[in-house]
Coordinates of C-alpha atoms in Angstrom, one line a residue:
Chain A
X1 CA -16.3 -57.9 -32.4
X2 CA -14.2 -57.5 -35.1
X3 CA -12.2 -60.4 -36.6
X4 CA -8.7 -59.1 -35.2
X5 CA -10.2 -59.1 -31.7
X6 CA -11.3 -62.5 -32.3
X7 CA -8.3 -63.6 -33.6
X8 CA -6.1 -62.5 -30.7
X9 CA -8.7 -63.7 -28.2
X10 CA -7.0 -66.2 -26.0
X11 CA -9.5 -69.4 -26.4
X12 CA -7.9 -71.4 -23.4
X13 CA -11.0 -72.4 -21.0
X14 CA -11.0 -69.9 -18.4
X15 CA -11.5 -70.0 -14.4
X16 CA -14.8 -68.2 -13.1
X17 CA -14.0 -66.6 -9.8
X18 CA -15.9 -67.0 -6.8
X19 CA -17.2 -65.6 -3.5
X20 CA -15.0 -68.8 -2.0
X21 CA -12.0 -68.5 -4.4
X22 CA -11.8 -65.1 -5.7
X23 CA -8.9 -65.0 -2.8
X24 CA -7.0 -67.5 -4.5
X25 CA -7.1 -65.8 -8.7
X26 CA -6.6 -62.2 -7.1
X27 CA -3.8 -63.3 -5.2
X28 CA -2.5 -64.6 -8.4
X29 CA -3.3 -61.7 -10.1
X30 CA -0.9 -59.7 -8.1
X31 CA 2.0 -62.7 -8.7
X32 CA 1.5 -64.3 -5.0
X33 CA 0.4 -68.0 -4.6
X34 CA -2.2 -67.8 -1.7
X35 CA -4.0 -71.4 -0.3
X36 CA -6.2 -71.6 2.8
X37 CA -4.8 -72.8 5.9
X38 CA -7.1 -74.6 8.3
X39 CA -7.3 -71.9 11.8
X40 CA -8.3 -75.3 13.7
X41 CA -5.6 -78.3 12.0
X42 CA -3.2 -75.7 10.9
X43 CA -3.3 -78.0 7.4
X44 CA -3.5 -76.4 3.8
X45 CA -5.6 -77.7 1.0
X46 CA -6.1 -77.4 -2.9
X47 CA -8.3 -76.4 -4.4
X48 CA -9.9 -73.4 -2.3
X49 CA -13.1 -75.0 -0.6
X50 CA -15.9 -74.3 1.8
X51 CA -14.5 -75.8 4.8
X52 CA -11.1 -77.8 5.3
X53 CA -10.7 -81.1 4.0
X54 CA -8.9 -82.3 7.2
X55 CA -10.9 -81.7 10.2
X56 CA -14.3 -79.8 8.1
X57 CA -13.4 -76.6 10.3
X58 CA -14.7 -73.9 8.2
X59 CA -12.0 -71.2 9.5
X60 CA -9.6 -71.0 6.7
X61 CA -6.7 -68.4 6.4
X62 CA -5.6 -67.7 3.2
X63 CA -2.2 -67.9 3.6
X64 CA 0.8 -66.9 1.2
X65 CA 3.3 -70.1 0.4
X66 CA 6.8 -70.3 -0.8
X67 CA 6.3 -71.4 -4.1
X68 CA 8.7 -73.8 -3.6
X69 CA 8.0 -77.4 -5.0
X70 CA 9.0 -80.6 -6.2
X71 CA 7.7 -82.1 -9.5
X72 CA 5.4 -85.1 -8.7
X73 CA 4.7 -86.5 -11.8
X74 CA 3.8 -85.3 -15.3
X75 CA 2.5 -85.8 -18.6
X76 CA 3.3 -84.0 -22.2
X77 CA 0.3 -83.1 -24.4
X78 CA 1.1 -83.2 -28.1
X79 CA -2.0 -83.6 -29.3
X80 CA -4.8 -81.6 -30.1
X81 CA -8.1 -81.6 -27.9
X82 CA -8.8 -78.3 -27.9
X83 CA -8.8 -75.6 -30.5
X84 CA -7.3 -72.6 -27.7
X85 CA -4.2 -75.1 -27.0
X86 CA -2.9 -75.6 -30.5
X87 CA -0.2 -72.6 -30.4
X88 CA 1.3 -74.0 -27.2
X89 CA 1.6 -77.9 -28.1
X90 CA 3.7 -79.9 -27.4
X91 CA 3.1 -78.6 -22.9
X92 CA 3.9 -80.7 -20.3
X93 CA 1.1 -80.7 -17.0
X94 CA 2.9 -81.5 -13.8
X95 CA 1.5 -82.2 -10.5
X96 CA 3.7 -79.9 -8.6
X97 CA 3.9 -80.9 -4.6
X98 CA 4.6 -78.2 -2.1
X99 CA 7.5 -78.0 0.1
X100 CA 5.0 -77.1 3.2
X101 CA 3.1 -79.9 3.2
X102 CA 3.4 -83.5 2.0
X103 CA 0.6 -84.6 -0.6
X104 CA -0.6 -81.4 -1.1
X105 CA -0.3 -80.8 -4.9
X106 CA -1.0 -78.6 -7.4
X107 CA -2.0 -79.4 -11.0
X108 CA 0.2 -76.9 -13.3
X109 CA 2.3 -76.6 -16.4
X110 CA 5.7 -77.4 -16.3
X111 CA 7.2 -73.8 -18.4
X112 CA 10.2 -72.5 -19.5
X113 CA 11.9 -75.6 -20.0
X114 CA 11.7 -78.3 -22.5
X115 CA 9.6 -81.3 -22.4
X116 CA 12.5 -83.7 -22.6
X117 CA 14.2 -81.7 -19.8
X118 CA 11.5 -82.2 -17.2
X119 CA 11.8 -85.1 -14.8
X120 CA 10.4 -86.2 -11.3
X121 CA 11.5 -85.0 -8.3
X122 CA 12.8 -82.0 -9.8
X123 CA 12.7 -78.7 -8.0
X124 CA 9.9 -76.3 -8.9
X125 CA 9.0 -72.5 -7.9
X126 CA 5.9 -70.6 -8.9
X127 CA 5.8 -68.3 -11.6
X128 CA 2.4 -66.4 -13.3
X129 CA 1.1 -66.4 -16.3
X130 CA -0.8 -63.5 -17.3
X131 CA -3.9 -64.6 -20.1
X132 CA -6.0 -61.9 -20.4
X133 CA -7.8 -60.8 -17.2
X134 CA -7.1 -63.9 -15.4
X135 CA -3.4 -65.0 -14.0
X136 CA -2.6 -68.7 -13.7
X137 CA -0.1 -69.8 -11.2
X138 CA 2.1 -72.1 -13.3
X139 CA 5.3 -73.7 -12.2
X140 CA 8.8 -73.9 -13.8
X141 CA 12.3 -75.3 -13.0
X142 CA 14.0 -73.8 -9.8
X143 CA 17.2 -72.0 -10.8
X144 CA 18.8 -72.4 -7.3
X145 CA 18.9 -76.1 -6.6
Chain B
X1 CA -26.7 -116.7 3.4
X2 CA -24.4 -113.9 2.1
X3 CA -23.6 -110.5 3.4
X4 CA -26.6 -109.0 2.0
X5 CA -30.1 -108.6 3.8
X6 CA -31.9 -110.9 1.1
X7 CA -29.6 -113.5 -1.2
X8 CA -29.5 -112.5 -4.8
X9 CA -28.7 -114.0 -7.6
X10 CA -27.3 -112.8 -11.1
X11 CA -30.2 -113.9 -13.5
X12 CA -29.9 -113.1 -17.1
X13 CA -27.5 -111.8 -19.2
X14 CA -27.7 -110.4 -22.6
X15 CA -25.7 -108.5 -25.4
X16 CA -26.6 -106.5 -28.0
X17 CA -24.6 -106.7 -31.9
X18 CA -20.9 -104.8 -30.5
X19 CA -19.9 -102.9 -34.1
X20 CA -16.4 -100.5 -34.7
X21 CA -18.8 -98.7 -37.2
X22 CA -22.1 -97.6 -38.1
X23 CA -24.5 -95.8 -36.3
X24 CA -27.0 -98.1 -34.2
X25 CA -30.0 -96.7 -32.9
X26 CA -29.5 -96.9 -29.3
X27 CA -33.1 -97.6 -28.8
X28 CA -32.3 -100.7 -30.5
X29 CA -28.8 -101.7 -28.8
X30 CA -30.8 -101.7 -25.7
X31 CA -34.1 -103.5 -26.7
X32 CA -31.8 -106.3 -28.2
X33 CA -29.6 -106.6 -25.0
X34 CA -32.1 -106.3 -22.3
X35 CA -34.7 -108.7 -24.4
X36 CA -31.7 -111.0 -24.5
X37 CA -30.9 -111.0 -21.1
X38 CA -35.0 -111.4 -19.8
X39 CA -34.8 -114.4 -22.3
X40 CA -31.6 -115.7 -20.8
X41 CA -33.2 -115.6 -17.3
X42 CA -37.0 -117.2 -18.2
X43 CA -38.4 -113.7 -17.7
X44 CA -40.3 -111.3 -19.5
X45 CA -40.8 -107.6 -19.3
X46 CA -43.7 -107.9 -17.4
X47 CA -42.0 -109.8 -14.5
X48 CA -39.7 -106.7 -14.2
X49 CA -40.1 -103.9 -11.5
X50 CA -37.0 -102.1 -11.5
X51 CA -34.5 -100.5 -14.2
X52 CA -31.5 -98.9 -14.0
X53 CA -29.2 -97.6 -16.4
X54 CA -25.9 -96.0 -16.3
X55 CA -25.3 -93.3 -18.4
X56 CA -23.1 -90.5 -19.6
X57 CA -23.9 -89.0 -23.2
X58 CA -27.4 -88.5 -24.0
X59 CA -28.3 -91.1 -26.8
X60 CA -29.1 -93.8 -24.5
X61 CA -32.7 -94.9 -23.6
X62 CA -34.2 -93.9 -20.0
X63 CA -35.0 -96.5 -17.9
X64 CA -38.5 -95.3 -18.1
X65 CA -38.0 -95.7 -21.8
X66 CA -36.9 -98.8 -21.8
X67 CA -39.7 -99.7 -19.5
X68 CA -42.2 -98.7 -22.1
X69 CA -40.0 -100.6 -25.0
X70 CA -40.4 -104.0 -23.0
X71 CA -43.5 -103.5 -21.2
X72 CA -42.7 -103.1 -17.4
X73 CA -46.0 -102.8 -16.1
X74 CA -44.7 -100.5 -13.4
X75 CA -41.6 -99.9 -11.7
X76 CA -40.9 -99.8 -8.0
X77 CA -37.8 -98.6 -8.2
X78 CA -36.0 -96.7 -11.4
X79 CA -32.7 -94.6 -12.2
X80 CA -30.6 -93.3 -15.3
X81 CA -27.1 -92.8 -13.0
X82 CA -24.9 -89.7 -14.6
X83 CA -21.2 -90.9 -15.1
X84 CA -20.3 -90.3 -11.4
X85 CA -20.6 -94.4 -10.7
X86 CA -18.2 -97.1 -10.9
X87 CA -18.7 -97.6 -14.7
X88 CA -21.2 -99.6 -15.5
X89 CA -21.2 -101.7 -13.3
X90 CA -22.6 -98.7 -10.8
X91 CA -25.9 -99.8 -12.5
X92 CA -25.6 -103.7 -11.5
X93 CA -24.9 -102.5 -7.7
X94 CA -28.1 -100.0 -7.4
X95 CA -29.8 -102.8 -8.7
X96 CA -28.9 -105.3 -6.3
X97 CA -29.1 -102.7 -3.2
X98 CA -32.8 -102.6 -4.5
X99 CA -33.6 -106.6 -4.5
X100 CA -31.8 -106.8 -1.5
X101 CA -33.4 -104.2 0.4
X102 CA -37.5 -105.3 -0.8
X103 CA -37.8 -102.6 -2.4
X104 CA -37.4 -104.6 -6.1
X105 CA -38.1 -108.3 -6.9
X106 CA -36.5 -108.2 -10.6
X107 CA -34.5 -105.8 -11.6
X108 CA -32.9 -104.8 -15.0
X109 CA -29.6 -102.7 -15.6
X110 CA -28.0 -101.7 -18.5
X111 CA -25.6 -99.9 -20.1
X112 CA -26.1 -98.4 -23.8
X113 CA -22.6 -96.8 -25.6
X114 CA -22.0 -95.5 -29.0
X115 CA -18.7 -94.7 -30.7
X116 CA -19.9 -91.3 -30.9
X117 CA -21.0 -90.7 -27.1
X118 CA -18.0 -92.3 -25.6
X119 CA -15.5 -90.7 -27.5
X120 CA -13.3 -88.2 -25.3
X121 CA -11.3 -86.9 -27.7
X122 CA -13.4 -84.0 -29.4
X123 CA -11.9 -80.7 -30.2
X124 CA -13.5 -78.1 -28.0
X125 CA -14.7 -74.7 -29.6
X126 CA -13.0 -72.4 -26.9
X127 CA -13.7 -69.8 -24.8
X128 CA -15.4 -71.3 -22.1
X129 CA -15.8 -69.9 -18.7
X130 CA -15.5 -72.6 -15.5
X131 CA -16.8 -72.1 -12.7
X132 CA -16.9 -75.5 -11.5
X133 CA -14.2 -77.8 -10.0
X134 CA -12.3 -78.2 -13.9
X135 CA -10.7 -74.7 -13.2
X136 CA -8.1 -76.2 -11.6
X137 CA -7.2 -78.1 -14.1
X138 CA -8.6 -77.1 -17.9
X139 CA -7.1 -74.0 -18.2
X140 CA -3.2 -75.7 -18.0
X141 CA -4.5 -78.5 -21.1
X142 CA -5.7 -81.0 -18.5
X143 CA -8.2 -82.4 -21.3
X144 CA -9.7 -85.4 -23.3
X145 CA -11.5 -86.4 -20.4
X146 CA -9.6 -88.2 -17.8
X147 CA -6.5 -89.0 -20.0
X148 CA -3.8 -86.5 -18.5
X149 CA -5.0 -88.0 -15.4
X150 CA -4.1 -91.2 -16.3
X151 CA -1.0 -90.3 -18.3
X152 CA 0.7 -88.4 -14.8
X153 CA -0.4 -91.9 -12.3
X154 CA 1.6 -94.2 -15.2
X155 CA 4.6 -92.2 -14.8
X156 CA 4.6 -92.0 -11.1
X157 CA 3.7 -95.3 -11.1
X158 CA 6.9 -96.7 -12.9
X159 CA 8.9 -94.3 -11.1
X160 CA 7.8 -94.6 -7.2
X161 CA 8.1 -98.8 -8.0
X162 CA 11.3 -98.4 -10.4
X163 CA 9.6 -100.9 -13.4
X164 CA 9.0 -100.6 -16.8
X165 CA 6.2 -99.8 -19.4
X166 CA 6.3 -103.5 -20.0
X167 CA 4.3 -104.5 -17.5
X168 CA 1.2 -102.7 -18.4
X169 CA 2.1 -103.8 -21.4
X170 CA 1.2 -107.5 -20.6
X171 CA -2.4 -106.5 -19.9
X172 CA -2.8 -105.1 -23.3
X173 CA -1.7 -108.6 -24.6
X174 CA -3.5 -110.4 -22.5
X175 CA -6.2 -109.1 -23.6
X176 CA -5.9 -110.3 -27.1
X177 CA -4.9 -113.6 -26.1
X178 CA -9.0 -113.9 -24.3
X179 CA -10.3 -111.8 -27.1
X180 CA -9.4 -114.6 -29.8
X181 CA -11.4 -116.8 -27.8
X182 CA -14.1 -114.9 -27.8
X183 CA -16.5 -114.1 -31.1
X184 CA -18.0 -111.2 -29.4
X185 CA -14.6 -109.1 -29.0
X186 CA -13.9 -106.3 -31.9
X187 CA -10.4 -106.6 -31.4
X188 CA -9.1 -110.1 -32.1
X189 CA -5.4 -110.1 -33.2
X190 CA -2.9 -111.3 -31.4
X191 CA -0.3 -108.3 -29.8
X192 CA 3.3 -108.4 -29.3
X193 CA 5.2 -106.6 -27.1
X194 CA 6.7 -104.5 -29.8
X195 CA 3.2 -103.9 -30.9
X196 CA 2.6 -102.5 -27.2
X197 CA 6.0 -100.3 -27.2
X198 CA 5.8 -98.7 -30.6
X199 CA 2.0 -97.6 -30.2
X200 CA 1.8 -94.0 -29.8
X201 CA 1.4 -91.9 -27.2
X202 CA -1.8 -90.2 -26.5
X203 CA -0.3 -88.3 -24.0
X204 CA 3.0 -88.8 -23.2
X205 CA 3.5 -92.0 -21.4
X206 CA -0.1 -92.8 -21.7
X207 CA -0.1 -95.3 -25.4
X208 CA -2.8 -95.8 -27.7
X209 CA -2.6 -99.7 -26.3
X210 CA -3.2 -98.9 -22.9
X211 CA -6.6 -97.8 -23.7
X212 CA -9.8 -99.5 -24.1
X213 CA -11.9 -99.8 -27.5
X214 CA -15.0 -97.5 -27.8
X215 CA -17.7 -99.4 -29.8
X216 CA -21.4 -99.2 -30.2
X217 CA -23.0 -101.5 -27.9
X218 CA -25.0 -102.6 -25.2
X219 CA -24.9 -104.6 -22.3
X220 CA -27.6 -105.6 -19.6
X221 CA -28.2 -107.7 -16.8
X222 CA -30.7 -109.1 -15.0
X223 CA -31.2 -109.2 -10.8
X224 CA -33.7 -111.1 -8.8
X225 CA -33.7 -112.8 -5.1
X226 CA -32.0 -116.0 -5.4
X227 CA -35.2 -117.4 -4.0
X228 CA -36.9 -117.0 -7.5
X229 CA -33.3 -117.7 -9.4
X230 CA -33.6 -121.3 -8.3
X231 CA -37.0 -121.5 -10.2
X232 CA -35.2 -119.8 -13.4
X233 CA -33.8 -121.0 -16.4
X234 CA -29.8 -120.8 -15.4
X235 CA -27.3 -122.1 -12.9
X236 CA -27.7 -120.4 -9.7
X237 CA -25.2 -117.6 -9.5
X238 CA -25.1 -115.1 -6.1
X239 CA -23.7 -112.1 -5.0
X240 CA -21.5 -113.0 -1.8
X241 CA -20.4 -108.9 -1.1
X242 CA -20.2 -105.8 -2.7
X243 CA -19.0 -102.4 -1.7
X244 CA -18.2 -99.3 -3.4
X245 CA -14.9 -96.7 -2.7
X246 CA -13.8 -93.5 -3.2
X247 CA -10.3 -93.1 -1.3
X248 CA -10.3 -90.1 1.1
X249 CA -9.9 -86.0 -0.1
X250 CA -12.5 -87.5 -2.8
X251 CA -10.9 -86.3 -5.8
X252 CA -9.2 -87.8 -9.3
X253 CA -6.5 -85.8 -9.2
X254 CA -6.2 -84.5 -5.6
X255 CA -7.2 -87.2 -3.7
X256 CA -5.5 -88.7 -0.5
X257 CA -4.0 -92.0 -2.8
X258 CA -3.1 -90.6 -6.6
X259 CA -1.7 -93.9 -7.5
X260 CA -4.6 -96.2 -6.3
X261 CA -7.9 -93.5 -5.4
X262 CA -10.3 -95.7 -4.1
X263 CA -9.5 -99.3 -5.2
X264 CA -8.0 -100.3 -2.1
X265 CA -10.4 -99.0 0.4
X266 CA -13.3 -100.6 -1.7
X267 CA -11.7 -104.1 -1.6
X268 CA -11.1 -103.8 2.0
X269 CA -14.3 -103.5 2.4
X270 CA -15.8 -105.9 0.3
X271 CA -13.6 -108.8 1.4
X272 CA -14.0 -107.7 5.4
X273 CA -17.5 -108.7 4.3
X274 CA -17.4 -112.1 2.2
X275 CA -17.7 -115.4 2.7
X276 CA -14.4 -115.9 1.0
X277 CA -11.1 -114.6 0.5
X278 CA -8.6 -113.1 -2.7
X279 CA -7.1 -116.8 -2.4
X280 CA -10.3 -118.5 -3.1
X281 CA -10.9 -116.3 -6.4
X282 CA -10.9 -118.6 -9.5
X283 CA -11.4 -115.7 -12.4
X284 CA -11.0 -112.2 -12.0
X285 CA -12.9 -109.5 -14.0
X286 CA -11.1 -106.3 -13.7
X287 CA -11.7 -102.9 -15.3
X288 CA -9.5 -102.0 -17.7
X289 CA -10.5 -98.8 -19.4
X290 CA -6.6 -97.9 -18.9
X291 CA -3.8 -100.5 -18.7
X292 CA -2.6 -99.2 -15.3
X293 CA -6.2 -99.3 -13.8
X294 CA -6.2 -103.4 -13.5
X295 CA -2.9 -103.2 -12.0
X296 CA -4.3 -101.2 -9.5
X297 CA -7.2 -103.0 -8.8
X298 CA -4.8 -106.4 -8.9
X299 CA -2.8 -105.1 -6.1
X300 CA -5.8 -103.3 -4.2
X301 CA -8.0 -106.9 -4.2
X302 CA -4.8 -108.6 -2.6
X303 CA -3.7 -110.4 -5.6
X304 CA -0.2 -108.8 -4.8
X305 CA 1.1 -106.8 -2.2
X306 CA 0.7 -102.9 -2.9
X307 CA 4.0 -102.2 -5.0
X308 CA 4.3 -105.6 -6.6
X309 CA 2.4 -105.6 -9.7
X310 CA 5.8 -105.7 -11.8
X311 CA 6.8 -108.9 -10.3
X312 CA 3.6 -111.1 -9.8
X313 CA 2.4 -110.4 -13.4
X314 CA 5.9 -111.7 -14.8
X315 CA 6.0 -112.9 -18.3
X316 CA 1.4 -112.4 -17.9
X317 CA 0.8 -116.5 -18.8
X318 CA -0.8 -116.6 -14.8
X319 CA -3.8 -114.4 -16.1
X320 CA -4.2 -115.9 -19.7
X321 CA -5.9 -119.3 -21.0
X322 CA -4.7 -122.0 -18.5
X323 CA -3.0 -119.5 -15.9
X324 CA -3.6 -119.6 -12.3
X325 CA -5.8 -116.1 -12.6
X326 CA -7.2 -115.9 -15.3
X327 CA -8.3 -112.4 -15.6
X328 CA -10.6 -110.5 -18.2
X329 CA -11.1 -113.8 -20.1
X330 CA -13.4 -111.2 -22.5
X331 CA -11.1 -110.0 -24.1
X332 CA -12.0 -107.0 -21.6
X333 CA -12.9 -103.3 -23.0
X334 CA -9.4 -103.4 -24.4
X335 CA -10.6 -106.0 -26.9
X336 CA -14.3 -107.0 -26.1
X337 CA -14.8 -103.3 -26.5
X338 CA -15.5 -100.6 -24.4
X339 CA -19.0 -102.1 -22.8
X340 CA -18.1 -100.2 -19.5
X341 CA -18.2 -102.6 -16.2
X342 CA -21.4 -104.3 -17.0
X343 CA -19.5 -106.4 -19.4
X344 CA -17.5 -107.7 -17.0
X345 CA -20.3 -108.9 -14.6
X346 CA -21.8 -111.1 -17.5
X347 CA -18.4 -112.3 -18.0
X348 CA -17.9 -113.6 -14.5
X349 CA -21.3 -114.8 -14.3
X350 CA -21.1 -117.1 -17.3
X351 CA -17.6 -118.0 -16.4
X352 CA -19.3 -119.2 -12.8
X353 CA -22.1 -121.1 -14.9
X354 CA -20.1 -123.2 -17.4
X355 CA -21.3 -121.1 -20.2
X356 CA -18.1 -119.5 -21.0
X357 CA -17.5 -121.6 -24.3
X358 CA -13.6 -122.0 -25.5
X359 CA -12.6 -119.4 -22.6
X360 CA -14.5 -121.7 -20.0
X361 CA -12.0 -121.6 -16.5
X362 CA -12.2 -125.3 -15.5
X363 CA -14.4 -125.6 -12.3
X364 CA -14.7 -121.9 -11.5
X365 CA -16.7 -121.4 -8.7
X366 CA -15.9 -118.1 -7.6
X367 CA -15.1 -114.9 -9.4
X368 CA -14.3 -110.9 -8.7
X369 CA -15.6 -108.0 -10.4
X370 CA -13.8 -105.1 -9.9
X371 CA -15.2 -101.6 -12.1
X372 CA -14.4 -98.2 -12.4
X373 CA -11.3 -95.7 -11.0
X374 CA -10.3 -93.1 -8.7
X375 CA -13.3 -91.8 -6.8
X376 CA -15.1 -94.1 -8.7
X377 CA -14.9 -97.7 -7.5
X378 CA -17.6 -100.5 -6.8
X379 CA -16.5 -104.5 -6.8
X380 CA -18.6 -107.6 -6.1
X381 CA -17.9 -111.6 -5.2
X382 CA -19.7 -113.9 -7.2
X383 CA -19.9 -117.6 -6.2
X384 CA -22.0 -120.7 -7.7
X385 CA -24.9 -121.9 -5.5

């Protein structure tokens, strides 16, 4: 590896894909936000697991949402803890809560906004971050409300 | 006759030297503790059959090693417990589960920290690949441990119950007001509320004051029926309930209850099973790692109804020195230092024996120990007798 490669590398940790989640980062990967709904309780849940939280039925659909959300809480990094963040500081992490379901919540970065702009209960939509050859799902302000 | 299937008692209790500096052997933060707390109890190694440890960094002694280090002739029953338990005080509960159940007669826990192991504030290298449960959240700067965590259930917190930061802010100066009291306690200086407001953030609306002190330090305990207590060298002092909780959709961030996890469950449980009730509770020992954590905990024991924190703890005199709670009268990890749960059992313990000194709580006869967060709660009563 030579040191320009290493120097553009992006050193954020990383999600390693799954036989039970690779639905969820591929989905991502092509821009779409994709949970699993339960076949039996109809409920969703994050993060992707083995069987539904709700009623342990281990039919789940992935399912495509709306990406529409409202902000739940959040909390602005400014510090330093790791050495792949220090280009992006100061970010803000939100727990962004679906419109289809109460208490089910995402853990995201607040983006294209400022940190002193961001306040609960705003509305959110989904947007996707590309890093490399994984996409995050990330969250921003929603330009229609 | 409590809620448990034999009585027991809390026997011994003993400290190690609590520094801000240095580097102590661990192997000899734990000797010194544990030797201190088999003295305190009228034991020796040799009368102990059990050891458990809570742990989460790799510098502290096994229980097997610290078996070997005070002579344990055998153990019937041992366990190092990873950082999954309520705190410390995860150890103290194993520990009486086993004298309870016959499977120990005298038990040992202990919990062993350094500055260096319990600091969660490292740099990381980069690069890394998750393929665990943090890919969810590392990969958007949820980091340093459990402090974003805390930093988004503080803001919610003042926001779902309309209050200010002032309020955690009386817990950080309460502790101060205990820890002056208390030789032990690193941090000994009185705070204002200024002091409080201007500290900086660690992450925004999480402050430097609403966190506890890491210190190297050790803390231990020691369990045995409360037949062979009343032979002993101390005041008898028994466990009237205990009961762990985790909240439902087990989870610290995406559990069913984000502002409480499972506090309020595990108090439910342990008063549906104790002799007594929140009202009865003369000194409260309540975890404190983060500010907001004890508020929790206070409304989740019944202190207060859920939502009204803000009001009961006022201007904070009802839990200092001559309140009607007093609460963490340590100093707590805010001020005692970070000894992680077990502290607080000693606490209530010698609080419940008259041994408390110039914090003694006049005529205290029964106390609560609540330890640990989120999917990671355990509480115990306490009463004399």
């Amino acid at each position: 590896m030579t040191e320009t490669d290493v120097r553009s590398m992006d050193l954020r940790p990383r999600p390693e894909p799954n036989e039970t989640n690779a639905f969820f980062w591929d989905a991502a990967a092509g821009h779409q936000l994709v949970l699993q709904r339960c076949d039996a309780c109809s409920q969703f849940q994050y993060p992707p697991d083995v069987a539904c939280v709700h009623c342990q039925c281990t039919e789940l659909t992935p399912t495509e949402m709306s990406g529409r959300a409202t902000l739940y809480s959040y909390a602005v990094v400014d510090r330093l803890f790791h050495v792949g963040f220090a280009s992006v500081l100061p970010y803000v992490v939100g727990l962004a809560e679906l419109d289809e379901q109460a208490g089910l919540r995402m853990l995201t970065n607040i983006v294209d906004t400022r940190p002193e702009e961001v306040q609960i209960g705003m509305p959110l939509e989904v947007c996707f971050e590309d890093r490399g050859e994984i996409t995050l799902p990330q969250f921003r302000p929603r330009g229609d409300a | 006759m409590s809620s448990l299937s034999r009585d027991v008692a809390i026997a011994g209790l003993g400290y190690s030297a609590i520094s801000r500096a240095g580097t102590p052997d661990p192997r000899q933060l734990t000797f010194d503790a544990v030797s201190a707390a088999l003295r305190d109890a009228g034991l020796r190694g040799a009368d102990v059959d059990g050891i458990f440890e809570y742990k989460f960094g790799p510098d502290s002694p096994t229980a097997q090693e610290t078996a070997r280090m005070i002579g344990a002739p055998d153990l019937a029953a041992f366990a190092d417990i990873m950082a999954s338990g309520p705190s410390g005080l995860a150890s103290a509960l194993v520990g009486v589960m086993a004298v309870a159940s016959g499977v120990c007669e005298t038990v040992v826990v202990f919990r062993c920290l350094t500055r260096e192991a319990g600091y969660m504030g490292g740099v990381s290298e980069g690069g890394e690949r998750l393929a665990d449960q943090s890919q969810y959240l590392v990969p958007y700067g949820y980091l340093g441990g459990i402090i974003v965590d805390i930093a988004l259930a503080k803001r919610r917190w003042l926001a779902q119950y309309g209050r200010t930061e002032e309020d955690f802010g009386r817990l950080a100066i309460n502790a101060r007001r205990w820890s002056a009291l208390n030789p032990r306690a690193v941090l000994r200086d009185p705070l204002t509320m200024d002091d409080y407001l201007s500290s900086k953030t660690i992450a925004d609306p999480l402050r430097l004051l609403d966190c506890d002190y890491p210190v190297n330090g050790a803390v231990a305990t020691v369990i045995t029926t409360a037949e062979r207590a009343r032979d002993l060298a101390q005041p008898l002092v028994t466990v009237d309930s205990m009961s762990y909780g985790t909240g439902g959709e087990v989870d610290w961030v995406f559990g069913s209850d984000f502002l409480y996890g499972g506090t309020i469950p595990c108090a439910e449980r342990m008063w549906a099973r104790s002799s007594v009730t929140a009202a009865d509770v003369d000194v409260a020992q309540v975890y404190d790692g983060f500010t907001m954590v004890t508020a929790q905990w206070i409304e989740a024991l019944g202190f207060c109804g859920i939502g009204e924190f803000g009001d009961w703890i006022g201007d904070g005199s009802r839990i200092g020195p001559g309140g009607d709670l007093p609460m963490n009268t340590s100093g707590g990890q805010l001020a005692e230092g970070r000894l992680h749960g077990i502290s607080f059992l000693n606490e209530a313990v010698a609080q419940l024996r008259g041994q408390a000194d110039q914090r003694q709580v006049t005529g205290a006869e029964v106390a609560v120990v609540a330890s640990g967060l989120y999917p990671q709660c355990g509480a115990m009563v306490l009463t004399t007798g």
